[in-house]
mmCIF file of C-alpha atoms and ligand atoms in Angstrom:
data_model
loop_
_atom_site.group_PDB
_atom_site.id
_atom_site.type_symbol
_atom_site.label_atom_id
_atom_site.label_comp_id
_atom_site.label_asym_id
_atom_site.label_seq_id
_atom_site.Cartn_x
_atom_site.Cartn_y
_atom_site.Cartn_z
ATOM 1 C CA MET N 255 0.000 0.000 0.000
ATOM 2 C CA THR N 256 1.366 3.432 -0.900
ATOM 3 C CA ARG N 257 -1.421 5.919 -0.231
ATOM 4 C CA PRO N 258 -3.325 6.791 2.940
ATOM 5 C CA LEU N 259 -6.841 5.327 3.189
ATOM 6 C CA ARG N 260 -9.190 8.227 3.822
ATOM 7 C CA ASN N 261 -12.752 6.870 3.919
ATOM 8 C CA PRO N 262 -14.714 3.708 4.746
ATOM 9 C CA ALA N 263 -15.050 2.739 1.054
ATOM 10 C CA ALA N 264 -11.253 2.731 0.701
ATOM 11 C CA LEU N 265 -10.985 0.626 3.859
ATOM 12 C CA VAL N 266 -13.469 -1.880 2.444
ATOM 13 C CA THR N 267 -11.582 -2.002 -0.882
ATOM 14 C CA ALA N 268 -8.328 -2.602 1.002
ATOM 15 C CA GLY N 269 -9.961 -5.568 2.733
ATOM 16 C CA LEU N 270 -9.734 -3.983 6.182
ATOM 17 C CA LEU N 271 -13.513 -3.813 6.702
ATOM 18 C CA PRO N 272 -16.352 -6.026 5.469
ATOM 19 C CA PRO N 273 -18.636 -4.459 2.790
ATOM 20 C CA GLU N 274 -21.765 -5.001 4.898
ATOM 21 C CA ARG N 275 -20.518 -2.444 7.434
ATOM 22 C CA LEU N 276 -19.971 0.297 4.857
ATOM 23 C CA ALA N 277 -23.279 2.140 5.333
ATOM 24 C CA GLY N 278 -22.951 2.249 9.127
ATOM 25 C CA LEU N 279 -19.351 3.375 9.000
ATOM 26 C CA GLU N 280 -20.125 6.150 6.561
ATOM 27 C CA ARG N 281 -22.283 7.633 9.320
ATOM 28 C CA VAL N 282 -19.277 7.484 11.652
ATOM 29 C CA ALA N 283 -16.990 9.052 9.033
ATOM 30 C CA ALA N 284 -19.490 11.865 8.481
ATOM 31 C CA GLN N 285 -18.934 12.817 12.109
ATOM 32 C CA TYR N 286 -15.256 12.007 12.740
ATOM 33 C CA ALA N 287 -12.343 12.103 10.285
ATOM 34 C CA VAL N 288 -10.825 8.859 9.008
ATOM 35 C CA ALA N 289 -7.265 8.320 7.724
ATOM 36 C CA ILE N 290 -4.860 5.408 7.954
ATOM 37 C CA THR N 291 -1.324 5.682 6.605
ATOM 38 C CA PRO N 292 0.202 2.843 4.533
ATOM 39 C CA ALA N 293 2.556 1.971 7.405
ATOM 40 C CA MET N 294 -0.367 1.457 9.814
ATOM 41 C CA ALA N 295 -2.654 -0.221 7.245
ATOM 42 C CA ASP N 296 0.114 -2.750 6.585
ATOM 43 C CA LEU N 297 0.285 -3.529 10.311
ATOM 44 C CA ILE N 298 -3.417 -4.330 10.673
ATOM 45 C CA ASP N 299 -4.353 -7.995 10.786
ATOM 46 C CA ALA N 300 -7.867 -7.845 9.308
ATOM 47 C CA THR N 301 -8.545 -11.461 10.320
ATOM 48 C CA ASP N 302 -8.169 -10.554 14.009
ATOM 49 C CA GLU N 303 -11.191 -8.679 15.367
ATOM 50 C CA ALA N 304 -9.208 -7.672 18.435
ATOM 51 C CA ASP N 305 -6.200 -6.339 16.512
ATOM 52 C CA PRO N 306 -4.784 -3.463 18.627
ATOM 53 C CA ILE N 307 -3.745 -1.407 15.599
ATOM 54 C CA ALA N 308 -7.189 -1.798 13.997
ATOM 55 C CA ARG N 309 -8.871 -0.690 17.222
ATOM 56 C CA GLN N 310 -6.946 2.579 17.156
ATOM 57 C CA PHE N 311 -7.559 3.537 13.537
ATOM 58 C CA LEU N 312 -10.491 1.655 11.962
ATOM 59 C CA PRO N 313 -13.802 3.452 12.519
ATOM 60 C CA SER N 314 -16.398 1.566 14.549
ATOM 61 C CA GLU N 315 -20.173 1.829 14.958
ATOM 62 C CA ALA N 316 -19.524 2.106 18.697
ATOM 63 C CA GLU N 317 -18.382 5.707 18.095
ATOM 64 C CA LEU N 318 -22.009 6.700 17.557
ATOM 65 C CA VAL N 319 -22.800 5.711 21.157
ATOM 66 C CA ALA N 320 -22.641 8.590 23.634
ATOM 67 C CA SER N 321 -21.660 7.834 27.244
ATOM 68 C CA PRO N 322 -22.448 9.990 30.294
ATOM 69 C CA GLY N 323 -19.846 12.683 30.928
ATOM 70 C CA GLU N 324 -18.524 12.818 27.370
ATOM 71 C CA SER N 325 -17.932 16.265 25.923
ATOM 72 C CA ALA N 326 -16.811 17.878 22.664
ATOM 73 C CA ASP N 327 -14.156 19.735 24.679
ATOM 74 C CA PRO N 328 -13.296 17.071 27.281
ATOM 75 C CA ILE N 329 -10.309 18.797 28.876
ATOM 76 C CA GLY N 330 -11.601 22.353 28.680
ATOM 77 C CA ASP N 331 -9.177 23.699 26.057
ATOM 78 C CA ASP N 332 -11.655 26.405 25.069
ATOM 79 C CA THR N 333 -11.625 28.021 28.501
ATOM 80 C CA HIS N 334 -7.850 28.661 28.283
ATOM 81 C CA SER N 335 -7.471 29.996 24.760
ATOM 82 C CA PRO N 336 -6.448 33.686 24.818
ATOM 83 C CA VAL N 337 -5.999 33.820 21.015
ATOM 84 C CA GLU N 338 -6.744 31.356 18.209
ATOM 85 C CA GLY N 339 -4.249 28.487 18.200
ATOM 86 C CA ILE N 340 -2.898 29.100 21.723
ATOM 87 C CA ILE N 341 -3.949 27.254 24.875
ATOM 88 C CA HIS N 342 -2.340 28.714 27.971
ATOM 89 C CA ARG N 343 -3.325 26.897 31.147
ATOM 90 C CA TYR N 344 0.001 26.610 33.001
ATOM 91 C CA PRO N 345 2.077 29.779 33.418
ATOM 92 C CA ASP N 346 5.424 28.523 32.099
ATOM 93 C CA ARG N 347 4.193 26.718 28.973
ATOM 94 C CA CYS N 348 1.558 27.030 26.299
ATOM 95 C CA LEU N 349 0.257 24.906 23.462
ATOM 96 C CA LEU N 350 0.532 26.168 19.901
ATOM 97 C CA LYS N 351 -2.026 24.301 17.778
ATOM 98 C CA ILE N 352 -0.504 25.010 14.402
ATOM 99 C CA THR N 353 -2.608 22.657 12.281
ATOM 100 C CA HIS N 354 -5.837 20.709 12.608
ATOM 101 C CA THR N 355 -4.783 17.925 10.257
ATOM 102 C CA CYS N 356 -3.093 14.641 11.163
ATOM 103 C CA ALA N 357 -1.436 11.781 9.293
ATOM 104 C CA VAL N 358 -3.881 9.335 10.892
ATOM 105 C CA TYR N 359 -7.130 9.949 12.767
ATOM 106 C CA CYS N 360 -7.213 8.052 16.050
ATOM 107 C CA ARG N 361 -10.601 6.765 17.132
ATOM 108 C CA PHE N 362 -10.023 7.901 20.751
ATOM 109 C CA CYS N 363 -8.749 11.413 19.957
ATOM 110 C CA PHE N 364 -9.678 13.995 22.617
ATOM 111 C CA ARG N 365 -9.706 16.699 19.924
ATOM 112 C CA ARG N 366 -11.796 14.628 17.515
ATOM 113 C CA GLU N 367 -14.396 17.385 17.230
ATOM 114 C CA THR N 368 -11.790 19.854 15.937
ATOM 115 C CA VAL N 369 -9.325 17.804 13.841
ATOM 116 C CA GLY N 370 -9.778 16.602 10.277
ATOM 117 C CA PRO N 371 -8.781 17.247 6.690
ATOM 118 C CA GLY N 372 -10.024 20.616 5.549
ATOM 119 C CA LYS N 373 -9.978 21.980 9.101
ATOM 120 C CA GLY N 374 -6.629 23.392 7.947
ATOM 121 C CA THR N 375 -3.671 25.168 9.486
ATOM 122 C CA LEU N 376 -3.618 28.532 11.210
ATOM 123 C CA THR N 377 -3.861 31.379 8.697
ATOM 124 C CA PRO N 378 -0.727 33.569 8.449
ATOM 125 C CA GLU N 379 -2.598 36.314 10.344
ATOM 126 C CA ALA N 380 -3.681 33.952 13.129
ATOM 127 C CA LEU N 381 -0.132 32.629 13.366
ATOM 128 C CA ASP N 382 1.199 36.197 13.648
ATOM 129 C CA ALA N 383 -1.273 36.840 16.480
ATOM 130 C CA ALA N 384 -0.223 33.620 18.238
ATOM 131 C CA PHE N 385 3.471 34.580 18.034
ATOM 132 C CA ALA N 386 2.620 38.073 19.251
ATOM 133 C CA TYR N 387 0.889 36.548 22.303
ATOM 134 C CA ILE N 388 3.912 34.355 23.086
ATOM 135 C CA ALA N 389 6.308 37.275 22.602
ATOM 136 C CA ALA N 390 4.212 39.468 24.913
ATOM 137 C CA THR N 391 4.038 36.832 27.670
ATOM 138 C CA PRO N 392 7.465 36.551 29.339
ATOM 139 C CA ALA N 393 6.324 33.729 31.653
ATOM 140 C CA ILE N 394 6.208 31.356 28.658
ATOM 141 C CA TRP N 395 9.426 29.327 28.884
ATOM 142 C CA GLU N 396 8.263 26.382 26.766
ATOM 143 C CA VAL N 397 6.108 26.207 23.644
ATOM 144 C CA ILE N 398 4.423 22.870 23.000
ATOM 145 C CA VAL N 399 3.660 22.577 19.302
ATOM 146 C CA THR N 400 0.674 20.340 18.702
ATOM 147 C CA GLY N 401 -2.483 20.142 16.601
ATOM 148 C CA GLY N 402 -3.527 18.036 14.900
ATOM 149 C CA ASP N 403 -0.045 16.746 14.207
ATOM 150 C CA PRO N 404 2.625 19.395 13.628
ATOM 151 C CA LEU N 405 5.002 17.017 11.845
ATOM 152 C CA VAL N 406 2.667 16.874 8.839
ATOM 153 C CA LEU N 407 4.086 20.333 8.013
ATOM 154 C CA SER N 408 6.927 20.624 5.517
ATOM 155 C CA PRO N 409 10.521 21.030 6.739
ATOM 156 C CA ARG N 410 10.411 24.559 5.306
ATOM 157 C CA ARG N 411 7.364 25.520 7.422
ATOM 158 C CA LEU N 412 8.887 23.867 10.487
ATOM 159 C CA ARG N 413 12.161 25.742 9.968
ATOM 160 C CA SER N 414 10.287 29.027 9.762
ATOM 161 C CA LEU N 415 8.325 28.180 12.928
ATOM 162 C CA MET N 416 11.550 27.371 14.797
ATOM 163 C CA ASP N 417 13.242 30.562 13.604
ATOM 164 C CA ARG N 418 10.328 32.641 14.852
ATOM 165 C CA LEU N 419 10.338 30.896 18.242
ATOM 166 C CA ALA N 420 14.123 31.256 18.528
ATOM 167 C CA ALA N 421 13.694 35.006 18.074
ATOM 168 C CA ILE N 422 11.663 35.235 21.304
ATOM 169 C CA ASP N 423 14.204 35.552 24.139
ATOM 170 C CA HIS N 424 12.160 34.039 26.956
ATOM 171 C CA VAL N 425 11.281 30.860 24.993
ATOM 172 C CA LYS N 426 13.986 28.320 25.819
ATOM 173 C CA VAL N 427 12.302 24.991 25.071
ATOM 174 C CA VAL N 428 10.116 23.786 22.204
ATOM 175 C CA ARG N 429 8.310 20.468 22.392
ATOM 176 C CA PHE N 430 6.513 18.774 19.488
ATOM 177 C CA HIS N 431 3.739 16.266 20.130
ATOM 178 C CA THR N 432 3.360 13.894 17.202
ATOM 179 C CA ARG N 433 2.424 10.473 15.931
ATOM 180 C CA VAL N 434 4.286 10.867 12.619
ATOM 181 C CA PRO N 435 7.590 9.072 13.394
ATOM 182 C CA ALA N 436 5.590 5.878 14.018
ATOM 183 C CA VAL N 437 2.641 6.198 11.633
ATOM 184 C CA GLU N 438 4.426 7.783 8.670
ATOM 185 C CA PRO N 439 8.142 7.269 9.320
ATOM 186 C CA GLU N 440 9.187 8.194 5.778
ATOM 187 C CA ARG N 441 8.119 11.773 6.518
ATOM 188 C CA VAL N 442 10.888 12.118 9.110
ATOM 189 C CA THR N 443 13.718 12.844 6.710
ATOM 190 C CA LEU N 444 17.157 14.128 7.648
ATOM 191 C CA GLU N 445 15.952 17.474 6.307
ATOM 192 C CA LEU N 446 12.989 17.479 8.685
ATOM 193 C CA ALA N 447 15.191 16.514 11.644
ATOM 194 C CA ALA N 448 17.625 19.298 10.764
ATOM 195 C CA ALA N 449 14.739 21.781 10.527
ATOM 196 C CA LEU N 450 13.786 21.096 14.154
ATOM 197 C CA ARG N 451 17.289 21.453 15.573
ATOM 198 C CA THR N 452 17.747 25.145 16.368
ATOM 199 C CA GLU N 453 20.588 27.146 17.862
ATOM 200 C CA GLY N 454 19.650 28.522 21.283
ATOM 201 C CA LEU N 455 16.578 26.302 21.801
ATOM 202 C CA ALA N 456 16.243 22.883 23.402
ATOM 203 C CA VAL N 457 13.895 20.904 21.164
ATOM 204 C CA TYR N 458 12.111 17.760 22.289
ATOM 205 C CA VAL N 459 9.817 15.450 20.350
ATOM 206 C CA ALA N 460 7.102 13.577 22.244
ATOM 207 C CA LEU N 461 6.063 10.495 20.279
ATOM 208 C CA HIS N 462 2.523 9.298 20.770
ATOM 209 C CA ALA N 463 2.282 5.493 20.391
ATOM 210 C CA ASN N 464 0.039 2.968 22.101
ATOM 211 C CA HIS N 465 1.312 -0.474 21.140
ATOM 212 C CA ALA N 466 4.814 -1.905 20.644
ATOM 213 C CA ARG N 467 3.894 -3.043 17.134
ATOM 214 C CA GLU N 468 3.730 0.618 16.068
ATOM 215 C CA LEU N 469 7.485 0.829 16.662
ATOM 216 C CA THR N 470 8.439 -0.979 13.459
ATOM 217 C CA LEU N 471 12.019 -1.005 12.198
ATOM 218 C CA GLU N 472 11.140 1.966 9.965
ATOM 219 C CA ALA N 473 9.630 3.857 12.916
ATOM 220 C CA ARG N 474 12.705 3.158 15.034
ATOM 221 C CA ALA N 475 14.925 4.414 12.211
ATOM 222 C CA ALA N 476 12.841 7.608 11.953
ATOM 223 C CA CYS N 477 13.257 8.200 15.695
ATOM 224 C CA ALA N 478 16.996 7.557 15.391
ATOM 225 C CA ARG N 479 17.193 10.322 12.767
ATOM 226 C CA LEU N 480 15.664 12.746 15.262
ATOM 227 C CA VAL N 481 17.719 11.643 18.255
ATOM 228 C CA ASP N 482 20.947 11.582 16.236
ATOM 229 C CA ALA N 483 20.171 15.111 15.048
ATOM 230 C CA GLY N 484 20.243 16.217 18.698
ATOM 231 C CA VAL N 485 16.513 16.086 19.410
ATOM 232 C CA PRO N 486 15.760 14.047 22.552
ATOM 233 C CA MET N 487 12.515 12.106 22.592
ATOM 234 C CA ILE N 488 9.880 11.314 25.207
ATOM 235 C CA SER N 489 6.738 9.225 24.883
ATOM 236 C CA GLN N 490 3.040 9.614 25.368
ATOM 237 C CA THR N 491 0.523 6.767 25.474
ATOM 238 C CA VAL N 492 -3.220 6.666 26.037
ATOM 239 C CA LEU N 493 -4.536 3.764 28.114
ATOM 240 C CA LEU N 494 -7.016 2.034 25.773
ATOM 241 C CA ALA N 495 -9.275 -0.959 26.301
ATOM 242 C CA GLY N 496 -8.301 -3.819 24.017
ATOM 243 C CA VAL N 497 -5.131 -2.052 22.872
ATOM 244 C CA ASN N 498 -2.716 -1.783 25.788
ATOM 245 C CA ASP N 499 -4.646 -2.721 28.936
ATOM 246 C CA THR N 500 -2.522 -5.629 30.157
ATOM 247 C CA PRO N 501 0.770 -5.386 32.097
ATOM 248 C CA GLU N 502 2.541 -7.469 29.426
ATOM 249 C CA VAL N 503 1.488 -5.256 26.510
ATOM 250 C CA LEU N 504 2.249 -2.045 28.393
ATOM 251 C CA ALA N 505 5.658 -3.318 29.516
ATOM 252 C CA GLU N 506 6.539 -4.335 25.961
ATOM 253 C CA LEU N 507 5.567 -0.874 24.707
ATOM 254 C CA MET N 508 7.590 0.932 27.368
ATOM 255 C CA ARG N 509 10.621 -1.258 26.658
ATOM 256 C CA ALA N 510 10.242 -0.597 22.917
ATOM 257 C CA PHE N 511 10.368 3.153 23.669
ATOM 258 C CA VAL N 512 13.507 2.842 25.782
ATOM 259 C CA GLU N 513 15.193 0.640 23.147
ATOM 260 C CA THR N 514 14.434 3.425 20.653
ATOM 261 C CA ARG N 515 16.052 6.007 23.010
ATOM 262 C CA ILE N 516 12.661 7.470 23.898
ATOM 263 C CA LYS N 517 12.117 8.163 27.600
ATOM 264 C CA PRO N 518 8.609 7.077 28.656
ATOM 265 C CA TYR N 519 6.843 10.197 29.869
ATOM 266 C CA TYR N 520 3.066 9.946 30.267
ATOM 267 C CA LEU N 521 0.459 7.213 30.305
ATOM 268 C CA HIS N 522 -2.741 9.218 29.850
ATOM 269 C CA HIS N 523 -6.028 8.088 31.243
ATOM 270 C CA GLY N 524 -8.553 8.194 28.364
ATOM 271 C CA ASP N 525 -10.434 11.483 28.095
ATOM 272 C CA TYR N 526 -14.228 11.719 27.893
ATOM 273 C CA ALA N 527 -14.215 12.453 24.159
ATOM 274 C CA PRO N 528 -17.530 11.710 22.389
ATOM 275 C CA GLY N 529 -18.120 8.125 21.338
ATOM 276 C CA THR N 530 -15.020 6.683 23.032
ATOM 277 C CA GLY N 531 -16.649 4.717 25.853
ATOM 278 C CA HIS N 532 -15.724 1.368 24.256
ATOM 279 C CA LEU N 533 -12.030 2.314 24.566
ATOM 280 C CA ARG N 534 -12.025 3.656 28.124
ATOM 281 C CA LYS N 535 -10.807 1.918 31.314
ATOM 282 C CA SER N 536 -11.428 2.932 34.925
ATOM 283 C CA LEU N 537 -8.887 4.777 37.063
ATOM 284 C CA GLY N 538 -8.683 1.751 39.334
ATOM 285 C CA GLU N 539 -7.757 -0.495 36.402
ATOM 286 C CA GLY N 540 -5.094 1.983 35.313
ATOM 287 C CA ARG N 541 -3.612 2.158 38.810
ATOM 288 C CA ASP N 542 -3.453 -1.651 39.018
ATOM 289 C CA LEU N 543 -1.637 -1.768 35.673
ATOM 290 C CA MET N 544 0.894 0.789 36.875
ATOM 291 C CA LYS N 545 1.475 -1.250 40.028
ATOM 292 C CA ALA N 546 2.131 -4.308 37.924
ATOM 293 C CA LEU N 547 4.778 -2.401 35.972
ATOM 294 C CA ARG N 548 6.638 -1.187 39.040
ATOM 295 C CA GLY N 549 8.056 -4.473 40.284
ATOM 296 C CA ASN N 550 8.793 -5.818 36.819
ATOM 297 C CA LEU N 551 10.116 -3.119 34.602
ATOM 298 C CA SER N 552 13.254 -0.949 34.557
ATOM 299 C CA GLY N 553 12.805 2.409 36.243
ATOM 300 C CA LEU N 554 13.863 3.975 32.957
ATOM 301 C CA ALA N 555 10.767 2.460 31.338
ATOM 302 C CA GLN N 556 8.193 3.736 33.878
ATOM 303 C CA PRO N 557 5.742 6.384 32.643
ATOM 304 C CA THR N 558 3.771 8.695 34.926
ATOM 305 C CA TYR N 559 0.051 7.882 34.885
ATOM 306 C CA VAL N 560 -1.883 11.147 34.447
ATOM 307 C CA LEU N 561 -5.467 12.324 34.243
ATOM 308 C CA ASP N 562 -6.544 15.548 32.589
ATOM 309 C CA ILE N 563 -9.358 16.613 34.883
ATOM 310 C CA PRO N 564 -12.500 17.281 32.789
ATOM 311 C CA GLY N 565 -13.433 20.944 32.572
ATOM 312 C CA GLY N 566 -9.955 22.411 32.117
ATOM 313 C CA HIS N 567 -8.694 21.877 35.657
ATOM 314 C CA GLY N 568 -5.303 20.523 34.570
ATOM 315 C CA LYS N 569 -3.318 17.301 34.533
ATOM 316 C CA VAL N 570 -2.446 15.413 37.694
ATOM 317 C CA PRO N 571 -0.631 12.156 38.390
ATOM 318 C CA VAL N 572 -3.179 9.609 39.592
ATOM 319 C CA GLY N 573 -0.970 7.099 41.285
ATOM 320 C CA PRO N 574 -0.724 4.421 42.260
ATOM 321 C CA ASP N 575 0.159 5.486 45.760
ATOM 322 C CA TYR N 576 2.532 3.509 47.979
ATOM 323 C CA VAL N 577 2.463 5.575 51.158
ATOM 324 C CA GLY N 578 -0.015 4.827 53.938
ATOM 325 C CA ASP N 579 -0.290 5.807 57.575
ATOM 326 C CA GLU N 580 3.141 4.882 59.030
ATOM 327 C CA GLN N 581 3.583 2.276 56.356
ATOM 328 C CA VAL N 582 4.828 1.924 52.801
ATOM 329 C CA GLU N 583 3.869 -0.740 50.284
ATOM 330 C CA ASP N 584 6.628 -2.512 48.338
ATOM 331 C CA PRO N 585 6.500 -3.197 44.569
ATOM 332 C CA TRP N 586 5.043 -6.665 45.250
ATOM 333 C CA GLY N 587 2.151 -5.473 47.444
ATOM 334 C CA GLN N 588 3.573 -6.128 50.948
ATOM 335 C CA ALA N 589 3.154 -3.348 53.542
ATOM 336 C CA HIS N 590 6.149 -2.297 55.699
ATOM 337 C CA THR N 591 6.304 -0.042 58.733
ATOM 338 C CA TYR N 592 7.876 3.334 58.052
ATOM 339 C CA PRO N 593 9.773 5.018 59.697
ATOM 340 C CA PRO N 594 11.391 1.733 60.793
ATOM 341 C CA ARG N 595 11.184 1.007 64.502
HETATM 342 C C1 PLP R 1115 -1.018 18.691 28.683
HETATM 343 C C2 PLP R 1115 -0.866 20.133 28.545
HETATM 344 C C3 PLP R 1115 0.397 20.741 28.687
HETATM 345 C C4 PLP R 1115 1.659 19.964 28.932
HETATM 346 O O1 PLP R 1115 1.725 19.482 30.217
HETATM 347 P P1 PLP R 1115 3.040 18.772 30.739
HETATM 348 O O2 PLP R 1115 2.644 18.224 32.065
HETATM 349 O O3 PLP R 1115 4.101 19.823 30.806
HETATM 350 O O4 PLP R 1115 3.399 17.714 29.740
HETATM 351 C C5 PLP R 1115 0.472 22.101 28.585
HETATM 352 N N1 PLP R 1115 -0.625 22.862 28.364
HETATM 353 C C6 PLP R 1115 -1.841 22.305 28.222
HETATM 354 C C7 PLP R 1115 -2.998 23.186 27.989
HETATM 355 C C8 PLP R 1115 -1.995 20.917 28.312
HETATM 356 O O5 PLP R 1115 -3.216 20.372 28.154
HETATM 357 S S1 SF4 R 1116 -2.767 12.195 15.820
HETATM 358 FE FE1 SF4 R 1116 -3.301 13.167 17.812
HETATM 359 S S2 SF4 R 1116 -4.607 14.933 17.282
HETATM 360 FE FE2 SF4 R 1116 -4.524 13.571 15.477
HETATM 361 S S3 SF4 R 1116 -6.314 12.213 15.660
HETATM 362 FE FE3 SF4 R 1116 -4.582 11.130 16.635
HETATM 363 S S4 SF4 R 1116 -4.715 11.707 18.815
HETATM 364 FE FE4 SF4 R 1116 -5.973 13.189 17.650
#
């Protein structure tokens, strides 16, 4: 396969979905964008209904089911947007949502109401206003470039973005959040890596991946191009039912990141985005999974489990917790008196 699959009919033609589901899935696609890159389509085992790659990218009728608490703006981005394209919730860092398009459209996306082809990139005027806001706000030490997926932009546009950020004295760190190195590794050329590396700025790339199979040899090579260019990488994963909700699968993913020189950063609890109930776990299940990782997996491979509190109240680590009243639990579940007597 050489081209992205961008609608249910193309998915049926590619043999990834049965023809009898076409009509139902067209209703889903009318509401939420669909795209699967060749690299991800090639990974899907269409004979396996529980395939973890398919669950992330193939549309499902379950997306038309609303669950209590779901919202079009599940983490309250709108309440913290001083100008178009900027979300500024924490004093020292802001998001710059430079584009609304992505290489793939994830079925669990928390911005699924705002991303899609044709939703476009910021206009030059809006981008000027966003830079003006950053320049006028000295507390902003880090700019987190997101979207959509910022690495769908050309190296030339990325270079220009970096040059403009480098010109703002108080901005010291730029972080990109992306799925591209895994889902479309051929896009991460040496030219793109060089465009991110910028004199006077520390640049990080946070790779979003949810299953070890996404880290193919090509994906690992794409990440190596970034890291070798002087761009350190961290990871971001969303806890998803039927994708990565066992200790074995999570451990394999975290090890795959570390092997790729990517430091595991966050395991996100699933947000209450519309039509994502079939992919969500409970906080208790997430905490148990994290406990299972602790005794078994290198400290280097441990992510922090975080929840973005609905309504725009911010991200917090949600455990697990090992400290009780005058006792501490060990990685295998035994309690011990502390301080020792
Ligand atoms: C998640 C998020 C960040 C980044 O938070 P970190 O904990 O620094 O990774 C920044 N701003 C907004 C609005 C966010 O939602
Ligand atoms: S790449 Fe990110 S922004 Fe785009 S659909 Fe997936 S989760 Fe959403």
